Short mmCIF file of C-alpha atoms in Angstrom, two decimals:
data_model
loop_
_atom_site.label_atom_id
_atom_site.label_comp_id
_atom_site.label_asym_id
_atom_site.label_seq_id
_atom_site.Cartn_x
_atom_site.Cartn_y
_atom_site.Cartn_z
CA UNK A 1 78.21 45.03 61.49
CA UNK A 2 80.43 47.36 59.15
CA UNK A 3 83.96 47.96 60.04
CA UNK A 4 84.33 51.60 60.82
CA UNK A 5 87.37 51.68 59.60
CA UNK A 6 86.20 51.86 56.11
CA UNK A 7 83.58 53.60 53.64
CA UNK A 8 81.58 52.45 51.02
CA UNK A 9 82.19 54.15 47.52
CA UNK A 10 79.40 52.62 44.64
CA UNK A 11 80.14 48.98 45.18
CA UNK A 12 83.32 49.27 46.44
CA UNK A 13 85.20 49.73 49.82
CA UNK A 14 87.92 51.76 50.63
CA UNK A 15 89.88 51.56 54.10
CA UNK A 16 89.11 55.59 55.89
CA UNK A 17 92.44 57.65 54.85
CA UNK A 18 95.14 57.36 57.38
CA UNK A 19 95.42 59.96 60.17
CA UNK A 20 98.53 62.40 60.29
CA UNK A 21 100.01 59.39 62.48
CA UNK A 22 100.08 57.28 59.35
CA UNK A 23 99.85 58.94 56.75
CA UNK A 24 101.47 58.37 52.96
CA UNK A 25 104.33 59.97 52.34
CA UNK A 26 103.94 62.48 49.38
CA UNK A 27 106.76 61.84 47.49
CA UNK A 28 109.31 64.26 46.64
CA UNK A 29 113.07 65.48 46.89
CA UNK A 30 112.44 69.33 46.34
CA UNK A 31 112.80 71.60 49.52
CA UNK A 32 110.70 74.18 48.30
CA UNK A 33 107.73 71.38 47.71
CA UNK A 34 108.03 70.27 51.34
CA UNK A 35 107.74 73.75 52.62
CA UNK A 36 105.15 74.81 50.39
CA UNK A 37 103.16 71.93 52.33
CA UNK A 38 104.02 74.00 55.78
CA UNK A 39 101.15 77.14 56.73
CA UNK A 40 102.97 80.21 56.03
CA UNK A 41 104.45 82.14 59.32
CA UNK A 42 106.22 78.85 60.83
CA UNK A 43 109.48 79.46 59.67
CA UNK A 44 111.10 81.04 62.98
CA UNK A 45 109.39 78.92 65.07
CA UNK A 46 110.51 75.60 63.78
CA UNK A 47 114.10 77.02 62.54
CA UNK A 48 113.49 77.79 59.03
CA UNK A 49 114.21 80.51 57.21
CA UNK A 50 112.32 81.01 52.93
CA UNK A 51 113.28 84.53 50.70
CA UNK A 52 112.66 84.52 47.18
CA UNK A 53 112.99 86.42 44.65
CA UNK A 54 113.42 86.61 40.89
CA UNK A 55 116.45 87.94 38.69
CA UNK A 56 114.97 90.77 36.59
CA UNK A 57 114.66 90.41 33.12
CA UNK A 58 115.74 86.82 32.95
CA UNK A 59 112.75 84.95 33.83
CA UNK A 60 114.60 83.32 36.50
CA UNK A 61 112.81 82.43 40.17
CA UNK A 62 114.80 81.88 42.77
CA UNK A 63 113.77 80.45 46.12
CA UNK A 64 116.30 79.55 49.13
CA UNK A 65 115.25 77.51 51.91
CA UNK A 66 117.37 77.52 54.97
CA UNK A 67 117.15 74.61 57.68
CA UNK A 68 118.88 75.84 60.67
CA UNK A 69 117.82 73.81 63.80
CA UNK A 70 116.67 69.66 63.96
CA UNK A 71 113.52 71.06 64.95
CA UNK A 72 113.21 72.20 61.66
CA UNK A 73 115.10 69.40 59.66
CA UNK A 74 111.94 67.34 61.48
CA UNK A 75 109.29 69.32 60.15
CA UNK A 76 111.07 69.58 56.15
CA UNK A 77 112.12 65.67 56.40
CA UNK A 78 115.18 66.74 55.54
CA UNK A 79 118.87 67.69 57.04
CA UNK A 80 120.15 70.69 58.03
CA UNK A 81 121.56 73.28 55.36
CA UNK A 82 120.81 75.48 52.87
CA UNK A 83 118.35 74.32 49.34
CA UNK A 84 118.44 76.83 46.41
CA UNK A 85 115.94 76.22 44.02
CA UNK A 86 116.14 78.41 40.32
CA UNK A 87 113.03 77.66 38.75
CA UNK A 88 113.10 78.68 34.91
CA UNK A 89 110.11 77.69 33.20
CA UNK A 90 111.23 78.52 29.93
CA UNK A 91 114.19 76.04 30.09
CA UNK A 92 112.24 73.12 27.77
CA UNK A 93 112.52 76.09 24.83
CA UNK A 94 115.62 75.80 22.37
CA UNK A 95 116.86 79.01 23.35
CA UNK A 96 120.63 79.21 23.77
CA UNK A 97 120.26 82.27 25.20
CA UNK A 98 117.92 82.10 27.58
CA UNK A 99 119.69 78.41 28.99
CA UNK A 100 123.50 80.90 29.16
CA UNK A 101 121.52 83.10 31.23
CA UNK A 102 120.30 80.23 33.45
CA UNK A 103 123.67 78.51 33.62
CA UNK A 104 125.37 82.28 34.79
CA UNK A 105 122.48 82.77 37.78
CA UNK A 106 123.96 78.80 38.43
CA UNK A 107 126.87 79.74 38.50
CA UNK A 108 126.50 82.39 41.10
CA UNK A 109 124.83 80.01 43.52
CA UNK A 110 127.31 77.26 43.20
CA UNK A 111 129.90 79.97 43.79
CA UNK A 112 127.73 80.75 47.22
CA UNK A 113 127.54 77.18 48.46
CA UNK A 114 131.18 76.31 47.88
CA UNK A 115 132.54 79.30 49.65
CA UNK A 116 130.58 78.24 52.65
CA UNK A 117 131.54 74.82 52.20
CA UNK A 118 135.02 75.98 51.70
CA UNK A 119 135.65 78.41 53.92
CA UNK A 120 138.20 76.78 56.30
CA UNK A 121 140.08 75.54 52.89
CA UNK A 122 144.07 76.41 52.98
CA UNK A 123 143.80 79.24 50.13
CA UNK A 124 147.51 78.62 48.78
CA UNK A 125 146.10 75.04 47.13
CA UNK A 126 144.49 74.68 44.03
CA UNK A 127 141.29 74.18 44.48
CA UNK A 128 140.46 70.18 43.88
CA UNK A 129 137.35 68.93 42.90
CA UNK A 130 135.49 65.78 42.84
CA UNK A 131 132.78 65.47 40.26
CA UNK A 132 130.22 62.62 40.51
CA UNK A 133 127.17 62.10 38.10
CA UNK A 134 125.06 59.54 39.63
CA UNK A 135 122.33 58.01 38.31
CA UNK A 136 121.63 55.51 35.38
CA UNK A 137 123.66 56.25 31.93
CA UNK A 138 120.72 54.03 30.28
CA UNK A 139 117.65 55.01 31.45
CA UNK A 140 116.80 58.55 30.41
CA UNK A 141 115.19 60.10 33.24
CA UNK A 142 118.11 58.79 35.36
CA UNK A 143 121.11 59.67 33.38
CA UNK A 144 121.18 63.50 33.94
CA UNK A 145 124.52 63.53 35.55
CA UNK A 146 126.49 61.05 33.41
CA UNK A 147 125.69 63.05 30.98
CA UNK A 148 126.52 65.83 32.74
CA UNK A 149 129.96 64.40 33.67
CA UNK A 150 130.57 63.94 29.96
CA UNK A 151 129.66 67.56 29.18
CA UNK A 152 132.63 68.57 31.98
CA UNK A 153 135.90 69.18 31.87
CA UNK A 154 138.01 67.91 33.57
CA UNK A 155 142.01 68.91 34.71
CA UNK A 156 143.25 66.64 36.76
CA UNK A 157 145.26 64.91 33.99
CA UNK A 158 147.01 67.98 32.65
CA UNK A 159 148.29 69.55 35.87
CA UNK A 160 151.31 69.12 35.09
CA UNK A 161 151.25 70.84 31.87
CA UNK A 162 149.88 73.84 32.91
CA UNK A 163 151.45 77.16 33.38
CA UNK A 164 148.97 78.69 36.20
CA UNK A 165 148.99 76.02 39.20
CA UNK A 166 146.04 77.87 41.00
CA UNK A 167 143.47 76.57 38.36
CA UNK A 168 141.06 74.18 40.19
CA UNK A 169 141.83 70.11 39.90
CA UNK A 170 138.91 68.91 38.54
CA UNK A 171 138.62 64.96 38.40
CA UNK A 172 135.16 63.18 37.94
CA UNK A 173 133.57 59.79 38.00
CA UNK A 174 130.32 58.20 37.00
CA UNK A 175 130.18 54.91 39.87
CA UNK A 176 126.82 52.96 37.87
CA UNK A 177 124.12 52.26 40.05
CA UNK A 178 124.42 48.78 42.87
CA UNK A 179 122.39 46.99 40.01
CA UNK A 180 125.18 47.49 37.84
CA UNK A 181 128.45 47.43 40.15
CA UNK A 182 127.44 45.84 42.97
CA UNK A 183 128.57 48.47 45.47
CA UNK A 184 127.18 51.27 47.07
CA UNK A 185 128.17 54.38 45.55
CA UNK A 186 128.97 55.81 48.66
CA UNK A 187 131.41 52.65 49.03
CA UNK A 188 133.11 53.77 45.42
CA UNK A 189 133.08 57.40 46.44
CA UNK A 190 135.04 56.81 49.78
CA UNK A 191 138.28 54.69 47.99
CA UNK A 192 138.76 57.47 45.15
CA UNK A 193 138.64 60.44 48.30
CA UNK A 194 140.99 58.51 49.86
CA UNK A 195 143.34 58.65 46.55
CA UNK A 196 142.76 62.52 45.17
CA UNK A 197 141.67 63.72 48.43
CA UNK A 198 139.45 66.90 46.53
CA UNK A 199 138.19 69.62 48.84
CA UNK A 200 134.59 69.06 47.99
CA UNK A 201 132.52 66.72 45.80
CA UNK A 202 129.72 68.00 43.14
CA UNK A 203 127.07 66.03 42.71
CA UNK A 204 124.84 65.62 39.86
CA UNK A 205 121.14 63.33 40.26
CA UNK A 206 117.96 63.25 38.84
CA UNK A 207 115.49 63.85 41.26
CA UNK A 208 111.28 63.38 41.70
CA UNK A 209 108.97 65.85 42.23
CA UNK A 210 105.17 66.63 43.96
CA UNK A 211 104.29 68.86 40.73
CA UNK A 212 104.34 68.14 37.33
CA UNK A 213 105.43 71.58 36.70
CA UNK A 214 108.74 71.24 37.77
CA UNK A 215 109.67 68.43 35.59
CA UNK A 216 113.25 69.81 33.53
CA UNK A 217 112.26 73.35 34.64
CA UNK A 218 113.93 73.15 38.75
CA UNK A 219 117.42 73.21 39.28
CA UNK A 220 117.49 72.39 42.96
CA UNK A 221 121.49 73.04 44.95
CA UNK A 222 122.40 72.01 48.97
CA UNK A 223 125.22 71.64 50.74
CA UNK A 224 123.52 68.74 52.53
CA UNK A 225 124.89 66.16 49.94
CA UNK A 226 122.54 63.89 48.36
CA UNK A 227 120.73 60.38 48.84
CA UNK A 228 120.83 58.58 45.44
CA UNK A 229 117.64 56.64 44.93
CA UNK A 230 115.38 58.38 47.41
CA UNK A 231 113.59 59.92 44.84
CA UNK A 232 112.06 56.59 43.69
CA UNK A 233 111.90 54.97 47.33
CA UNK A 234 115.25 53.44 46.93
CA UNK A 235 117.24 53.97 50.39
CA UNK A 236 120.81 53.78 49.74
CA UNK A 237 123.80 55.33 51.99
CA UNK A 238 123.79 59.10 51.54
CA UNK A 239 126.55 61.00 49.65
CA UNK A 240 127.02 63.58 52.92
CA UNK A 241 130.56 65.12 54.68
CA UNK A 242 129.31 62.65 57.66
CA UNK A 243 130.14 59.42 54.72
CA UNK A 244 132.43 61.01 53.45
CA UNK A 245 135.00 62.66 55.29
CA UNK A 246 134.50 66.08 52.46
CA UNK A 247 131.67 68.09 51.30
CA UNK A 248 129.41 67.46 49.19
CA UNK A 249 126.92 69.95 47.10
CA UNK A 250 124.53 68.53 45.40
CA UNK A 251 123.01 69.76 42.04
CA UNK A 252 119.67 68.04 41.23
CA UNK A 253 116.49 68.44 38.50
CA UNK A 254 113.20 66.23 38.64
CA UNK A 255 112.49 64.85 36.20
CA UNK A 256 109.83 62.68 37.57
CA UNK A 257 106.84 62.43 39.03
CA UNK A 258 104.50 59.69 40.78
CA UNK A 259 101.91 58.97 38.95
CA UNK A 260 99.37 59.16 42.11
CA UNK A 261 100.55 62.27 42.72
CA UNK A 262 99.12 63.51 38.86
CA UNK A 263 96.29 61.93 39.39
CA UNK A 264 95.90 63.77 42.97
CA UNK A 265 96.13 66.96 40.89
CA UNK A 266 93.48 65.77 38.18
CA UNK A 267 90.92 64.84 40.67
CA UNK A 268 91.85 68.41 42.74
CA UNK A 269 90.21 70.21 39.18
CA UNK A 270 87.54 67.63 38.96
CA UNK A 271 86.43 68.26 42.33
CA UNK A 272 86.60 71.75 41.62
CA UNK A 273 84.71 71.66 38.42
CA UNK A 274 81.64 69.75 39.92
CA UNK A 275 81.49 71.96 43.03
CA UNK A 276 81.16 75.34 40.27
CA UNK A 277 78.45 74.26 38.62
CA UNK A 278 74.47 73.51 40.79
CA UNK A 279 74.28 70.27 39.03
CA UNK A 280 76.86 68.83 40.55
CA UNK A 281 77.27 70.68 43.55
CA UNK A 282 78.12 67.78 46.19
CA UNK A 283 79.46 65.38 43.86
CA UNK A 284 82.62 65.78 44.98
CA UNK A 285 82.24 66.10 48.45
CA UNK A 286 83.95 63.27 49.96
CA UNK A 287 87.46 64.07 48.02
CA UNK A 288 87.01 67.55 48.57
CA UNK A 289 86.98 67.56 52.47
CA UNK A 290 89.96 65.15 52.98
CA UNK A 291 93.85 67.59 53.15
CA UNK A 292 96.55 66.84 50.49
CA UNK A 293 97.94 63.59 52.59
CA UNK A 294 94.71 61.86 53.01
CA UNK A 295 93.81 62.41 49.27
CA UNK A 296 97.27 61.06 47.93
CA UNK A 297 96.87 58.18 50.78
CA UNK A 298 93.06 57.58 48.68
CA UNK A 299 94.42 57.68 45.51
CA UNK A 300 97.09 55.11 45.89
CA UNK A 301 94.97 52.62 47.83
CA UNK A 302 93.03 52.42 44.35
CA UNK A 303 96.05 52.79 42.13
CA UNK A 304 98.52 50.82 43.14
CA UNK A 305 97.00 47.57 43.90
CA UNK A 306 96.13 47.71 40.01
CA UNK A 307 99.11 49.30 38.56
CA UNK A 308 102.39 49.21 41.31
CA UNK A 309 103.80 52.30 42.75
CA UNK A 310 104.82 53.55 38.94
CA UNK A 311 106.43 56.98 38.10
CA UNK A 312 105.36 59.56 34.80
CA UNK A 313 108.28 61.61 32.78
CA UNK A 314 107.49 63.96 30.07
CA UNK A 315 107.61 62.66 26.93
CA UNK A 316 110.06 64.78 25.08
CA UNK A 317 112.64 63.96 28.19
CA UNK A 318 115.79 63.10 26.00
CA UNK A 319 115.76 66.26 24.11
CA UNK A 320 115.21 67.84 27.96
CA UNK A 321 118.50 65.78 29.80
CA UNK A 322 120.39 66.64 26.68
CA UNK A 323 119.99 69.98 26.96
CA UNK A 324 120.41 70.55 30.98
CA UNK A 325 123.37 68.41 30.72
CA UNK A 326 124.46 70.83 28.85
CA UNK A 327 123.30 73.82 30.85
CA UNK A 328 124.21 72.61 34.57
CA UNK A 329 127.65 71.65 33.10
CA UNK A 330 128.61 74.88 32.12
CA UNK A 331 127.36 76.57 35.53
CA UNK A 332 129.90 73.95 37.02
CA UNK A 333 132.39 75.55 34.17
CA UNK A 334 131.41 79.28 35.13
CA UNK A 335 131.81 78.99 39.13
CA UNK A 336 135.26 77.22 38.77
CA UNK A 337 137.34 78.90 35.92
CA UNK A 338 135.67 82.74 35.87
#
C-alpha cells in the first residue's frame, strides 16, 4: 500500500508539500518581501499600514511598511515599528551621481527614524551616537558594515577640541562575529553603552533576500533594531532598546539570496513556458498548482539533501559592498552634520 503522504515523480518520491501548519519558511529579512506575500486590502485589519511612492526624477522607490499592533507583527514575522525600504535599481552603475542622490533621500529617512526614536532626548546635549557595523570584515557578502564603519567618521575623540559643542558624538565599533570573539555581540554592545552611554545606536548588516533583484539595489531602515545572523538561519540575541537599554535603527542591504529560493523563481518561468505553448500544455501541472510556500518547501526537499541549505551572491559583490559602504556612510554623514 503507498503512503499517502507522498507522490511519485519519474522514479522518484517526494514527501506531499507541507500544509500552511508546516510549512518552510521562505527566507528573508526584507519587510516589504514579507508583505508582498500578504493579499492586498489586509493592512487595517491585521494593523499594518504600506504607502509608496517614488522621488521624481531620481529613480528612487520608496516603500514604508508600518507594524502597529502584535496582530500584525504575527502576520509580517516581525516586531513592531516602522521598515523603510529605498529601492534604487541603478545603484550597481558607477555613477557618483546617481549614488549622492541615493545617499541624500537616506539621509532624509534616517533623519525621520531618529527623531522618532529621539524624541524624548534632553535637546541641550550633543547628540551621541553609537555606530556598530556588524557582520564579517572577511567574508564579502558579510562585511558591509565594517566597511561601512571605516568609511565613517567619527568625533568622539576630538570633543574636546572643538569649538561648537552641539555637534553630534559619534563613536563606533566593529564587535567580529561569536566565531571570532567568542561573545555575543549583543554582550559587547551592552559594556561599551554602559561606558559612552549614546542616545541611540546605528546599525549596519548585510541582510538576505526572497528576490534576486534586490541583491545591492535595497537599502532597508527600522527602528526595530536588528538580529545579526537571521538572515542565514543563525539565531543570535537581537540588537533591540529591550537588550539594550537605547535605540537602535538599523540600516541593512541583501546581498544574498538562498539558492532554493532562485531556483523557485527558475522553475516559476519554466512552468510558465510549458503551459504557453499546446505541446506542453500540462507538463507543468503539478508545480504549477502548489502556492509559493509549498513550491519552496518542494524545491528544498530535492536540493538540500544533495547540496546543504547554501546561499547565491552576485558575482561582482566586492565592487558592490565597496561602493554602498561608501554610499550608506555618507547618508549617516548627511543626517548628522547637515
Amino acid at each position: 500500500m503507498k503512503n499517502s503522504s507522498s507522490r511519485s515523480v519519474g522514479k522518484r518520491r517526494f514527501r506531499q508539500p507541507p500544509t500552511d501548519d508546516t510549512r518552510f519558511e521562505i527566507r528573508t529579512d526584507l519587510a516589504l518581501e514579507e508583505k508582498e506575500k500578504n493579499p492586498e486590502g489586509e493592512e487595517n485589519v491585521r494593523g499594518i499600514s504600506f504607502r509608496e511612492w517614488d522621488e521624481s526624477g531620481k529613480g528612487i522607490h520608496l516603500t514604508e511598511v508600518v507594524i502597529k499592533s502584535e496582530e500584525g507583527a504575527k502576520a509580517m514575522g516581525k516586531p513592531v515599528g516602522a521598515y523603510i525600504t529605498l529601492e534604487a535599481g541603478n545603484m550597481g552603475w558607477k555613477d557618483e551621481a546617481y549614488h549622492e542622490e541615493v545617499s541624500e533621500e537616506l539621509a532624509v529617512q534616517i533623519r525621520r527614524l531618529l527623531k522618532n526614536l529621539l524624541k524624548n532626548r534632553d535637546k541641550d546635549q550633543p547628540l551621541q551616537i553609537l555606530a556598530v557595523g556588524l557582520g564579517n570584515s572577511y567574508v564579502t557578502p558579510d562585511s558591509l558594515g565594517p566597511r561601512t564603519l571605516n568609511n565613517l567618521q567619527m568625533t568622539r575623540h576630538l570633543r574636546q577640541q572643538e569649538k561648537n559643542e552641539n555637534l553630534p558624538i559619534i563613536s563606533g565599533i566593529v564587535p567580529g562575529v561569536m566565531a571570532q570573539t567568542g561573545m555575543e555581540t549583543a554582550e559587547i554592545l551592552k559594556g561599551i553603552i554602559k561606558e559612552t552611554a549614546p542616545h541611540v545606536v546605528i546599525a549596519v548588516d548585510a541582510l538576505a533576500a526572497r528576490s534576486v533583484k534586490r541583491l545591492g539595489t535595497t537599502i532597508q531602515l527600522t527602528d526595530t533594531g536588528i538580529h545579526p545572523g537571521s538572515g542565514v538561519g543563525n539565531h543570535r540575541h537581537g540588537l533591540t532598546e529591550e537588550n539594550l537599554g537605547v535605540p537602535v535603527l538599523a540600516i541593512g542591504v541583501p546581498t544574498v539570496v538562498g539558492a532554493a529560493a532562485i531556483v523557485q523563481d527558475t522553475i516559476r518561468a519554466v512552468v510558465k513556458a510549458l503551459e504557453s505553448d499546446p505541446k506542453t500544455e500540462g507538463a507543468g501541472e503539478f508545480i504549477g498548482a502548489l502556492d509559493p510556500d509549498q513550491q519552496y518547501a518542494f524545491i528544498r526537499e530535492l536540493l538540500e539533501p544533495e547540496f546543504g541549505a547554501f546561499y547565491v551572491t552576485p558575482p561582482d559583490i566586492d565592487e558592490t559592498i565597496k561602493t554602498l559602504s561608501f554610499t550608506i556612510s555618507e547618508g549617516i554623514h548627511k543626517a548628522l552634520f547637515n
